[in-house]
XYZ file of C-alpha atoms in Angstrom:
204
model
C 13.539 -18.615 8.811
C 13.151 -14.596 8.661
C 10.256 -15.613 5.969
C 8.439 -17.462 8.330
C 8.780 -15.296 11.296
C 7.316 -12.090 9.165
C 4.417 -14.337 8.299
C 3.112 -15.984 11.286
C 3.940 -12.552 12.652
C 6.549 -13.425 15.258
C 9.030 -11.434 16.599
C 13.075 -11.740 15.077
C 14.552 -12.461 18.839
C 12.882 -16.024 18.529
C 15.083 -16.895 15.596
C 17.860 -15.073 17.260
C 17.246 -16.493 20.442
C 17.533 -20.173 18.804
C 20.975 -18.852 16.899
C 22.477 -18.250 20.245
C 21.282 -21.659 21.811
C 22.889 -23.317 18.799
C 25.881 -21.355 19.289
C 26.285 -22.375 23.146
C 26.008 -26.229 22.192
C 28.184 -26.161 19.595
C 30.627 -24.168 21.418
C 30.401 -27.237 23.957
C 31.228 -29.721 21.366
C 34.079 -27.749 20.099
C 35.151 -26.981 23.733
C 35.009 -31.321 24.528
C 36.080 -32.117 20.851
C 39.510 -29.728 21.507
C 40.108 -31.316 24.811
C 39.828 -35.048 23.480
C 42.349 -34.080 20.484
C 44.484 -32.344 22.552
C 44.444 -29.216 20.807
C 46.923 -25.914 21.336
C 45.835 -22.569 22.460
C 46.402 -21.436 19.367
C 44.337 -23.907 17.214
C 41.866 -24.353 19.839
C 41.451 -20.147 19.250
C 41.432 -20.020 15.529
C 38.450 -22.922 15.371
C 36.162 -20.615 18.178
C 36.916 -17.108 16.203
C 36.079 -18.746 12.975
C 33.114 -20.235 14.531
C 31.811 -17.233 16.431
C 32.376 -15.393 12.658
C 29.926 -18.050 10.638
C 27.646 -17.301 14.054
C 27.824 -13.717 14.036
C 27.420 -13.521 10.469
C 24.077 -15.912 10.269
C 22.361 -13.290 12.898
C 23.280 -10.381 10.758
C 22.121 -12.477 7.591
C 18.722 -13.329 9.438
C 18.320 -9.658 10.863
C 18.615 -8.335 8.096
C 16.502 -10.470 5.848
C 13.482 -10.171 8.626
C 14.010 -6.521 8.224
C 13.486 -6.796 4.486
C 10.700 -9.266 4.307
C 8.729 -7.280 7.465
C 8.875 -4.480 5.382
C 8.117 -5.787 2.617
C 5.117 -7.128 3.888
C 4.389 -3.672 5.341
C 4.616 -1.913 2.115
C 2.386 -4.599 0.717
C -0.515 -4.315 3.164
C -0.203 -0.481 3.064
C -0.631 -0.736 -0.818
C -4.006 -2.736 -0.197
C -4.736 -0.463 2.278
C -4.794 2.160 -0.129
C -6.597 0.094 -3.015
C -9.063 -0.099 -0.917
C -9.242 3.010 0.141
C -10.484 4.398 -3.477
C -13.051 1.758 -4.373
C -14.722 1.753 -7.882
C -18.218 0.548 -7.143
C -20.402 -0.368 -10.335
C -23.996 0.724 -10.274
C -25.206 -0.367 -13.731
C -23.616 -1.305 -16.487
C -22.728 2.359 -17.551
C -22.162 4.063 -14.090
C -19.652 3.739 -11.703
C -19.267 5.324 -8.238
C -16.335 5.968 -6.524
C -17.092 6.988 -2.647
C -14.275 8.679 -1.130
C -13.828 8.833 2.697
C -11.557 11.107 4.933
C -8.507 13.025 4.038
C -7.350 13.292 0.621
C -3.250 13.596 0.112
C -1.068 13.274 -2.915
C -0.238 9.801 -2.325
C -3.788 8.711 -1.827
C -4.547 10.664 -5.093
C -1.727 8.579 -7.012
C -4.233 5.561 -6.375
C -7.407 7.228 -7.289
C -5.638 7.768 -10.701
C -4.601 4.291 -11.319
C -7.938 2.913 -9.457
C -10.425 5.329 -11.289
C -8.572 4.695 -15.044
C -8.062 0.610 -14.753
C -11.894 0.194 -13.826
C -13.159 2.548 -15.891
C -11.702 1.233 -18.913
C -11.896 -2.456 -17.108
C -15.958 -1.910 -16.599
C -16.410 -0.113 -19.721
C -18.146 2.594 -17.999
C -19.578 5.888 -19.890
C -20.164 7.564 -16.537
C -18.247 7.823 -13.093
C -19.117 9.493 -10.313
C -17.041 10.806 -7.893
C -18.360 11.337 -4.332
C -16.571 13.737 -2.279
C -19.318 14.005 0.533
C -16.938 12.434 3.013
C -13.956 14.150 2.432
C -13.293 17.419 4.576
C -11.151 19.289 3.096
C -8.503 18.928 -0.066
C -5.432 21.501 -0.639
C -4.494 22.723 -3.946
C -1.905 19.609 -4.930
C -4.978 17.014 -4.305
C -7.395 19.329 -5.997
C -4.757 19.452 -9.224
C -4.647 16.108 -9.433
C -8.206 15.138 -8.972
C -8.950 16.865 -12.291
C -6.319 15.533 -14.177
C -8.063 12.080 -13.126
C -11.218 13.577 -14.446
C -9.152 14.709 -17.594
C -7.879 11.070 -17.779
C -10.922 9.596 -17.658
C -12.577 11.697 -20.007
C -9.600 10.823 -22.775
C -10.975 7.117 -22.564
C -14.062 8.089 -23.131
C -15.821 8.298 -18.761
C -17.711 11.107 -18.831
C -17.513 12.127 -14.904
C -19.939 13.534 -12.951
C -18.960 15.010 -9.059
C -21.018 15.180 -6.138
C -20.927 16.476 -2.410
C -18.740 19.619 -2.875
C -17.875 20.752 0.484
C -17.778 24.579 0.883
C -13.870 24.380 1.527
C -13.197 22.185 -1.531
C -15.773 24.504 -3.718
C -12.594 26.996 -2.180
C -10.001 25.541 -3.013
C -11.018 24.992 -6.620
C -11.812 28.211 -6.988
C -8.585 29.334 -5.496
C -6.897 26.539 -8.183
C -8.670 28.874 -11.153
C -10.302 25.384 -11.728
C -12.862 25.563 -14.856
C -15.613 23.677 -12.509
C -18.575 24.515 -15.340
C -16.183 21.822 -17.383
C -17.318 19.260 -15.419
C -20.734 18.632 -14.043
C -21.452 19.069 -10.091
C -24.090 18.213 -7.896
C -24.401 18.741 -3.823
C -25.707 15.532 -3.450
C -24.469 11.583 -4.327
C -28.436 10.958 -5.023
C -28.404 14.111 -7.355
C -25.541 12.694 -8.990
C -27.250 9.424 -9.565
C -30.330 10.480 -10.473
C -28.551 12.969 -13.507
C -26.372 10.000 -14.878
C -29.714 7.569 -14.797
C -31.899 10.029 -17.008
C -29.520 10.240 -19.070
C -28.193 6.787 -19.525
C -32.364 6.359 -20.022
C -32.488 9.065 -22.202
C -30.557 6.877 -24.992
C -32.370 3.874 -24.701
């Protein structure tokens, strides 16, 4: 029931809403059923606390799976969210770009890392560019871990080129003691592209 609520996105007080109903009819029959048997105060009492238990527990049970499953599903989107968020796009069959767009944090990074090394080694790239034009501004923990991508990716044989170096990030590497000259740079994506075509050409 909790399943099915989470994915036709409806709210838990319809399924808690029906558990009370339930619990009101049966309560009736119990109420009519200890009447027509003649039942004592004391039986009658046990039967109702034991049933209001089983009731009380099937609302926790469903709360609490909803809970699980909405989050769950939550966690889930979020994670496509970010997939999406660091997109590997293949040019040619050598280059790869991947755009990035907005802020830049440590969790977002985690992806780039998985996203950058499964489809470089998936596409069987020998170049990747990485396109920070649309990112404002990244601290020193982002920065870090951007170039262990680019060491990454360079260990499976991506040679990676990087483009649209904001003044701040330019910064930040250099406040990071970052070897830039390692790895080559260009202001613009179009730079970028043009560089990794020439030289793709160059060993035809």
């Amino acid at each position: 029931m909790a399943n099915l609520l989470v994915n036709y996105g409806l709210p838990l007080n319809l399924a808690l809403e029906e558990i009370i109903y339930y619990r009101g009819v049966i309560g009736e029959i119990i109420k009519e059923e200890a009447k027509n048997n003649d039942f004592s105060l004391d039986a009658f009492y046990q039967i109702i606390s034991h049933f209001n238990s089983i009731v009380d527990n099937a609302i926790q049970f469903v709360s609490k799976s909803y809970v699980k499953d909405y989050t769950e599903k939550i966690n889930y989107a979020q994670y496509a969210i970010d997939e999406l968020s660091v997109p590997v796009v293949r040019m040619t069959e050598e280059i790869g770009i991947l755009p990035l767009v907005g802020d830049l944090d440590t969790k977002r990074a985690h992806y780039l890392m998985e996203s950058a090394l499964e489809k470089g080694s998936q596409y069987k790239l020998e170049w990747l560019i990485i396109d920070l034009s649309a990112v404002p501004i990244i601290d020193t923990m982002v920065a870090d871990q951007l170039f262990k991508v680019i060491a990454g990716l360079q260990l499976i044989g991506v040679e990676v080129v990087i483009s649209g170096i904001r003044p701040e990030i330019a910064q930040t590497m250099v406040n990071l003691e970052i070897k830039v000259e390692e790895v080559k740079s260009f202001s613009s994506l179009h730079q970028a592209v043009q560089y990794t075509n020439s030289f793709t050409e160059s060993l035809m």
